[in-house]
Amino acid sequence: EASNSKLIEMDRAKSDFFANISHELRTPLTLLIGPLDKLRNPAAPFRVSEQMELLDIMYNNAMRLLRLINDLLNLVRLDSGGLTLHKEKIELKALMEGIARSVSSMAEQRRLKFETKILEISPDPIYLDHDKVEKIILNLLFNAFKFTPAGGHVFFQAEHTGDKLEILVRDTGKGISKEELPKIFDRFWQAEGAATRRYQGVGIGLALVKELAQIHGGGVSAESEPDHGTTMRIHLDVSQLPEAPSNEGSPSEMPVQEETSEWLAQLYRRAELFPAHVLTQPDDSQEQASPNSGLPDVLVADDEPEMRRFLKSQLQNFYSVHEAHNGAEALRLAKATDFSLIFLDYMMPEIDGIEATSRLRNDPRTRPVPIIVLTARVDEASKMKALEAGATDFLTKPFASTELIVRSRNLVSAYQLQKQLADKTRQLELALEQIKQTESQLVQHAKMASLGQLSAGLMHEINNPLNYANTALHLFKKRITRLASEEQESLAKPLADLQDGIQRVAGIVSSLRSFTHPDNATFHEVNLLDAIATSARFVQIDPAEILLQIQVEPTISFWGNKNQLIHLFINLLQNSVDSLREKASQTKKIEIQATIQNDEVQVIFYDNGMGISAEDQSRIFDAFFTTKKVGAGVGLGLNICHRIIQQHKARIRVESVKDEFCRFILGFPRLKSPTPL
């Protein structure tokens, strides 16, 4: 079981190694092939600055490839025994100070405090392989700089005692957990998963440090505490080795002719210092957008600064390019800006490209935006994973500049056409809705016109008979006084019913007249208390049955039409009376209050009657809607009230609980209205 577990772990490490090495090789290859493809195009005019930028990208990534290949070759040579020491007598102080100077600009750019200390306790001479010791120290310092946030501290010390040299590198960075600490010197091991790793590399740096220290007759150790930093210690034997047979010219150490060795040595040294160039780029922690306003917005999300730089250089002539350094930042920016295209690298820290794609597709705002996944993986499983997450397309590294531009143009054009179609659809839907509303209004106006004509005829035909009936009723009442008391009593009830019916018909005719022929008389100053008192007299509320309380200051007045206001108040009071008469018990009361709030007179009509249900409250101002029993009303009272309110540029709202109370709240402007609505 232990052997099987070890094999599984080794297989996983191998898979991660090949995923990382693919990414580490294909990314710089993309940044070599892409610019070359651009430079080889004779039809594309270049400014000197553009050419230099492309050449700079190519040079940096060639150095990155060379350093990676050298590290891999060194491991192969170690395994095959082809890597041998070339010790020579050195000056410790000069060597250490030279290394410190070569990386000090990186520490300054990353806003780190970098200290060095050199202790030569023993006067004995020091013999070291200069190149291999430099590789050890640079690896340790680069790691310390990478994992230490801005404002942190990196300390570098070299101490010579007898035939031993101790090199110490201490940082205040993120640290390493106890579970991971024993694995950090294993080949191809990395703390983070391949898809979400934060930093470049394939997991051979510290393994190489360990083996280079061992061939120096020494070793390596590490101490760390998460979030408090890491200390690396290297012990080297600096005594002089006995003379060994020369292997100069062997394929493993000298694969080139003598005259090129100096040039290669300088080239290799530049490659060793390459991480300094990457990490000392200008701080781009804030999202930068190109100034091409008016162009479609495109988002480029990649943790590789050089890749973002190249993509932006190729796209900025056609789009307004925004940058994100990882998947989490890409999601944040996508919520704030309407992008026409999004590029996501497959392998990014915190949230990888696949997870970011899935989240963008689950967000209604970003769901239709085309997404291109950039990947160094060529296996079908990775491609299917990207497509299943919702990627529109993918570009496999390395890719040509022309392919990038053509795919981008096609996707942006399709998205913009889709967006225009969606906008047109929304406009058509809005226009259709407006047409329906206009049609409904025209039908309503036609109905009202027909109703007006009908009402005019009815009022003409009904008013005369009503007048005759009222006159006859008046005469009949006078005549029955001459009859015996028994006959008067028998006729009193039918006559009262007849008079009530005539009054009801007259009320309906009056409501129809007000509804179809609103009073557009001129406005003048109206005393509120006077208008309410007049309305109360018309309603004739019996104090023995209903308690009416009017709390209105006699000085309150505002601009309005008194006849319309009296009609409004009569309707509200009559509704309250009718509601209270339906209630069997408790004290029945109507309260009318008025207050002045800023430039508005607020009037409240309250009763503790039957109230209005929640579902009916939205319809009570509609014409012909009524909750009264059949024959008790035609549903025009509150509609007329609402129209009077509109003519006074006022407002009205209702608060009610079924079977408990009803409250109408009216707000009238105190300022003079130039003309009624």
mmCIF file of C-alpha atoms in Angstrom, residues 183-367:
data_model
loop_
_atom_site.group_PDB
_atom_site.id
_atom_site.type_symbol
_atom_site.label_atom_id
_atom_site.label_comp_id
_atom_site.label_asym_id
_atom_site.label_seq_id
_atom_site.Cartn_x
_atom_site.Cartn_y
_atom_site.Cartn_z
ATOM 1 C CA LYS A 183 8.692 18.442 0.060
ATOM 2 C CA ILE A 184 10.078 21.773 -1.119
ATOM 3 C CA PHE A 185 13.413 20.317 -2.296
ATOM 4 C CA ASP A 186 11.755 17.496 -4.263
ATOM 5 C CA ARG A 187 11.965 17.712 -8.021
ATOM 6 C CA PHE A 188 8.928 19.108 -9.857
ATOM 7 C CA TRP A 189 7.008 19.738 -6.646
ATOM 8 C CA GLN A 190 4.928 22.911 -6.298
ATOM 9 C CA ALA A 191 2.660 23.950 -3.475
ATOM 10 C CA GLU A 192 -0.139 25.157 -5.752
ATOM 11 C CA GLY A 193 -2.168 23.279 -8.319
ATOM 12 C CA ALA A 194 -1.133 23.560 -11.925
ATOM 13 C CA ALA A 195 -4.218 25.487 -13.027
ATOM 14 C CA THR A 196 -4.253 28.050 -10.214
ATOM 15 C CA ARG A 197 -0.583 28.557 -9.391
ATOM 16 C CA ARG A 198 0.459 32.135 -8.695
ATOM 17 C CA TYR A 199 4.028 32.028 -9.964
ATOM 18 C CA GLN A 200 6.042 30.824 -12.931
ATOM 19 C CA GLY A 201 8.204 27.702 -12.685
ATOM 20 C CA VAL A 202 8.121 23.944 -12.980
ATOM 21 C CA GLY A 203 9.406 22.988 -9.532
ATOM 22 C CA ILE A 204 13.107 22.434 -10.244
ATOM 23 C CA GLY A 205 14.692 25.546 -8.683
ATOM 24 C CA LEU A 206 15.036 24.358 -5.097
ATOM 25 C CA ALA A 207 15.751 20.787 -6.202
ATOM 26 C CA LEU A 208 18.674 22.126 -8.221
ATOM 27 C CA VAL A 209 19.829 24.209 -5.232
ATOM 28 C CA LYS A 210 19.875 21.098 -3.052
ATOM 29 C CA GLU A 211 21.867 18.995 -5.527
ATOM 30 C CA LEU A 212 24.333 21.768 -6.343
ATOM 31 C CA ALA A 213 24.946 22.186 -2.608
ATOM 32 C CA GLN A 214 25.488 18.446 -2.233
ATOM 33 C CA ILE A 215 28.127 18.248 -4.983
ATOM 34 C CA HIS A 216 29.866 21.060 -3.079
ATOM 35 C CA GLY A 217 30.075 18.690 -0.129
ATOM 36 C CA GLY A 218 27.307 20.521 1.744
ATOM 37 C CA GLY A 219 23.562 20.553 2.179
ATOM 38 C CA VAL A 220 20.455 22.676 2.522
ATOM 39 C CA SER A 221 17.802 23.174 5.230
ATOM 40 C CA ALA A 222 14.683 25.286 5.616
ATOM 41 C CA GLU A 223 12.635 26.738 8.459
ATOM 42 C CA SER A 224 9.279 28.406 7.918
ATOM 43 C CA GLU A 225 6.081 29.551 9.572
ATOM 44 C CA PRO A 226 2.999 30.419 7.485
ATOM 45 C CA ASP A 227 2.471 34.190 7.139
ATOM 46 C CA HIS A 228 5.706 34.890 9.037
ATOM 47 C CA GLY A 229 8.378 34.032 6.496
ATOM 48 C CA THR A 230 11.008 31.467 5.576
ATOM 49 C CA THR A 231 14.708 30.952 6.330
ATOM 50 C CA MET A 232 16.919 28.981 3.928
ATOM 51 C CA ARG A 233 20.412 27.784 4.992
ATOM 52 C CA ILE A 234 23.094 26.442 2.636
ATOM 53 C CA HIS A 235 26.317 24.794 3.889
ATOM 54 C CA LEU A 236 29.229 24.448 1.427
ATOM 55 C CA ASP A 237 32.702 22.935 1.679
ATOM 56 C CA VAL A 238 35.110 25.673 0.516
ATOM 57 C CA SER A 239 38.326 23.695 0.871
ATOM 58 C CA GLN A 240 40.398 23.048 -2.237
ATOM 59 C CA LEU A 241 39.654 19.783 -4.039
ATOM 60 C CA PRO A 242 42.522 17.488 -5.132
ATOM 61 C CA GLU A 243 43.407 17.741 -8.798
ATOM 62 C CA ALA A 244 40.943 15.843 -10.989
ATOM 63 C CA PRO A 245 41.365 14.647 -14.584
ATOM 64 C CA SER A 246 40.375 17.361 -16.984
ATOM 65 C CA ASN A 247 37.180 16.739 -18.921
ATOM 66 C CA GLU A 248 37.326 19.868 -20.999
ATOM 67 C CA GLY A 249 35.747 19.351 -24.338
ATOM 68 C CA SER A 250 33.247 16.739 -23.100
ATOM 69 C CA PRO A 251 29.811 17.062 -24.694
ATOM 70 C CA SER A 252 28.113 17.636 -21.340
ATOM 71 C CA GLU A 253 30.158 20.648 -20.285
ATOM 72 C CA MET A 254 31.551 22.167 -23.500
ATOM 73 C CA PRO A 255 29.145 21.633 -26.393
ATOM 74 C CA VAL A 256 30.597 24.578 -28.355
ATOM 75 C CA GLN A 257 33.961 25.610 -29.706
ATOM 76 C CA GLU A 258 36.537 27.498 -27.610
ATOM 77 C CA GLU A 259 36.063 30.845 -29.339
ATOM 78 C CA THR A 260 32.355 30.980 -28.465
ATOM 79 C CA SER A 261 32.672 30.027 -24.792
ATOM 80 C CA GLU A 262 33.015 33.612 -23.536
ATOM 81 C CA TRP A 263 29.959 34.768 -25.483
ATOM 82 C CA LEU A 264 27.952 31.799 -24.190
ATOM 83 C CA ALA A 265 29.064 32.476 -20.624
ATOM 84 C CA GLN A 266 27.756 36.018 -20.862
ATOM 85 C CA LEU A 267 24.531 34.820 -22.461
ATOM 86 C CA TYR A 268 24.006 32.230 -19.721
ATOM 87 C CA ARG A 269 24.593 34.849 -17.056
ATOM 88 C CA ARG A 270 21.964 37.114 -18.614
ATOM 89 C CA ALA A 271 19.604 34.139 -18.626
ATOM 90 C CA GLU A 272 20.331 33.466 -14.948
ATOM 91 C CA LEU A 273 19.406 37.065 -14.138
ATOM 92 C CA PHE A 274 16.286 36.983 -16.319
ATOM 93 C CA PRO A 275 13.777 36.778 -13.402
ATOM 94 C CA ALA A 276 15.092 40.165 -12.294
ATOM 95 C CA HIS A 277 13.871 41.661 -15.574
ATOM 96 C CA VAL A 278 10.431 40.094 -15.144
ATOM 97 C CA LEU A 279 9.971 41.148 -11.535
ATOM 98 C CA THR A 280 11.290 44.678 -12.012
ATOM 99 C CA GLN A 281 8.722 45.640 -14.590
ATOM 100 C CA PRO A 282 6.642 48.726 -13.662
ATOM 101 C CA ASP A 283 4.036 48.012 -11.032
ATOM 102 C CA ASP A 284 0.810 47.190 -12.835
ATOM 103 C CA SER A 285 -1.306 46.195 -9.871
ATOM 104 C CA GLN A 286 -4.034 48.567 -11.024
ATOM 105 C CA GLU A 287 -6.113 47.830 -14.078
ATOM 106 C CA GLN A 288 -4.972 49.888 -17.044
ATOM 107 C CA ALA A 289 -7.286 50.691 -19.960
ATOM 108 C CA SER A 290 -6.022 51.917 -23.300
ATOM 109 C CA PRO A 291 -7.089 55.460 -24.203
ATOM 110 C CA ASN A 292 -8.950 54.330 -27.327
ATOM 111 C CA SER A 293 -12.325 55.649 -26.269
ATOM 112 C CA GLY A 294 -15.208 54.831 -28.561
ATOM 113 C CA LEU A 295 -13.779 51.429 -29.498
ATOM 114 C CA PRO A 296 -15.245 48.115 -28.274
ATOM 115 C CA ASP A 297 -13.980 47.144 -24.817
ATOM 116 C CA VAL A 298 -11.903 43.957 -24.596
ATOM 117 C CA LEU A 299 -10.601 42.297 -21.412
ATOM 118 C CA VAL A 300 -7.290 40.408 -21.311
ATOM 119 C CA ALA A 301 -6.815 38.251 -18.183
ATOM 120 C CA ASP A 302 -3.410 36.572 -17.801
ATOM 121 C CA ASP A 303 -0.962 36.273 -14.911
ATOM 122 C CA GLU A 304 1.978 36.598 -17.342
ATOM 123 C CA PRO A 305 2.932 40.309 -17.674
ATOM 124 C CA GLU A 306 4.667 39.657 -20.997
ATOM 125 C CA MET A 307 1.603 37.895 -22.423
ATOM 126 C CA ARG A 308 -0.674 40.774 -21.398
ATOM 127 C CA ARG A 309 1.823 43.194 -22.902
ATOM 128 C CA PHE A 310 1.897 41.320 -26.226
ATOM 129 C CA LEU A 311 -1.868 40.862 -26.457
ATOM 130 C CA LYS A 312 -2.439 44.519 -25.712
ATOM 131 C CA SER A 313 0.101 45.591 -28.341
ATOM 132 C CA GLN A 314 -1.741 43.515 -30.966
ATOM 133 C CA LEU A 315 -5.274 44.529 -30.008
ATOM 134 C CA GLN A 316 -5.015 48.175 -28.962
ATOM 135 C CA ASN A 317 -5.370 49.512 -32.532
ATOM 136 C CA PHE A 318 -8.802 47.899 -32.804
ATOM 137 C CA TYR A 319 -10.145 47.809 -29.243
ATOM 138 C CA SER A 320 -10.010 49.527 -25.884
ATOM 139 C CA VAL A 321 -7.971 46.940 -23.984
ATOM 140 C CA HIS A 322 -8.376 46.367 -20.228
ATOM 141 C CA GLU A 323 -6.066 44.113 -18.204
ATOM 142 C CA ALA A 324 -6.636 41.674 -15.336
ATOM 143 C CA HIS A 325 -3.889 39.778 -13.508
ATOM 144 C CA ASN A 326 -5.951 36.766 -12.451
ATOM 145 C CA GLY A 327 -9.403 35.202 -12.669
ATOM 146 C CA ALA A 328 -10.790 36.988 -9.607
ATOM 147 C CA GLU A 329 -9.866 40.411 -10.987
ATOM 148 C CA ALA A 330 -11.319 39.448 -14.374
ATOM 149 C CA LEU A 331 -14.695 38.662 -12.750
ATOM 150 C CA ARG A 332 -14.676 41.984 -10.896
ATOM 151 C CA LEU A 333 -13.930 43.983 -14.051
ATOM 152 C CA ALA A 334 -16.477 42.048 -16.120
ATOM 153 C CA LYS A 335 -19.236 43.174 -13.733
ATOM 154 C CA ALA A 336 -18.240 46.832 -14.063
ATOM 155 C CA THR A 337 -17.716 47.114 -17.852
ATOM 156 C CA ASP A 338 -19.692 45.930 -20.871
ATOM 157 C CA PHE A 339 -16.989 43.973 -22.716
ATOM 158 C CA SER A 340 -17.326 42.795 -26.311
ATOM 159 C CA LEU A 341 -14.712 40.042 -25.869
ATOM 160 C CA ILE A 342 -12.858 38.432 -22.944
ATOM 161 C CA PHE A 343 -9.524 36.571 -23.086
ATOM 162 C CA LEU A 344 -8.866 34.186 -20.174
ATOM 163 C CA ASP A 345 -5.661 32.244 -19.625
ATOM 164 C CA TYR A 346 -6.299 28.611 -18.679
ATOM 165 C CA MET A 347 -3.758 28.651 -15.800
ATOM 166 C CA MET A 348 -4.174 31.630 -13.449
ATOM 167 C CA PRO A 349 -3.855 32.165 -9.685
ATOM 168 C CA GLU A 350 -6.825 32.191 -7.289
ATOM 169 C CA ILE A 351 -9.434 31.462 -9.985
ATOM 170 C CA ASP A 352 -8.310 29.723 -13.174
ATOM 171 C CA GLY A 353 -9.690 30.416 -16.639
ATOM 172 C CA ILE A 354 -12.147 27.497 -16.584
ATOM 173 C CA GLU A 355 -13.743 28.523 -13.287
ATOM 174 C CA ALA A 356 -13.855 32.169 -14.397
ATOM 175 C CA THR A 357 -15.553 31.139 -17.654
ATOM 176 C CA SER A 358 -18.166 29.119 -15.772
ATOM 177 C CA ARG A 359 -18.954 32.029 -13.428
ATOM 178 C CA LEU A 360 -19.233 34.492 -16.321
ATOM 179 C CA ARG A 361 -21.693 32.189 -18.044
ATOM 180 C CA ASN A 362 -23.814 31.936 -14.888
ATOM 181 C CA ASP A 363 -24.113 35.734 -14.646
ATOM 182 C CA PRO A 364 -26.972 37.085 -16.834
ATOM 183 C CA ARG A 365 -25.013 40.297 -17.484
ATOM 184 C CA THR A 366 -21.931 38.537 -18.906
ATOM 185 C CA ARG A 367 -23.568 35.386 -20.290
#
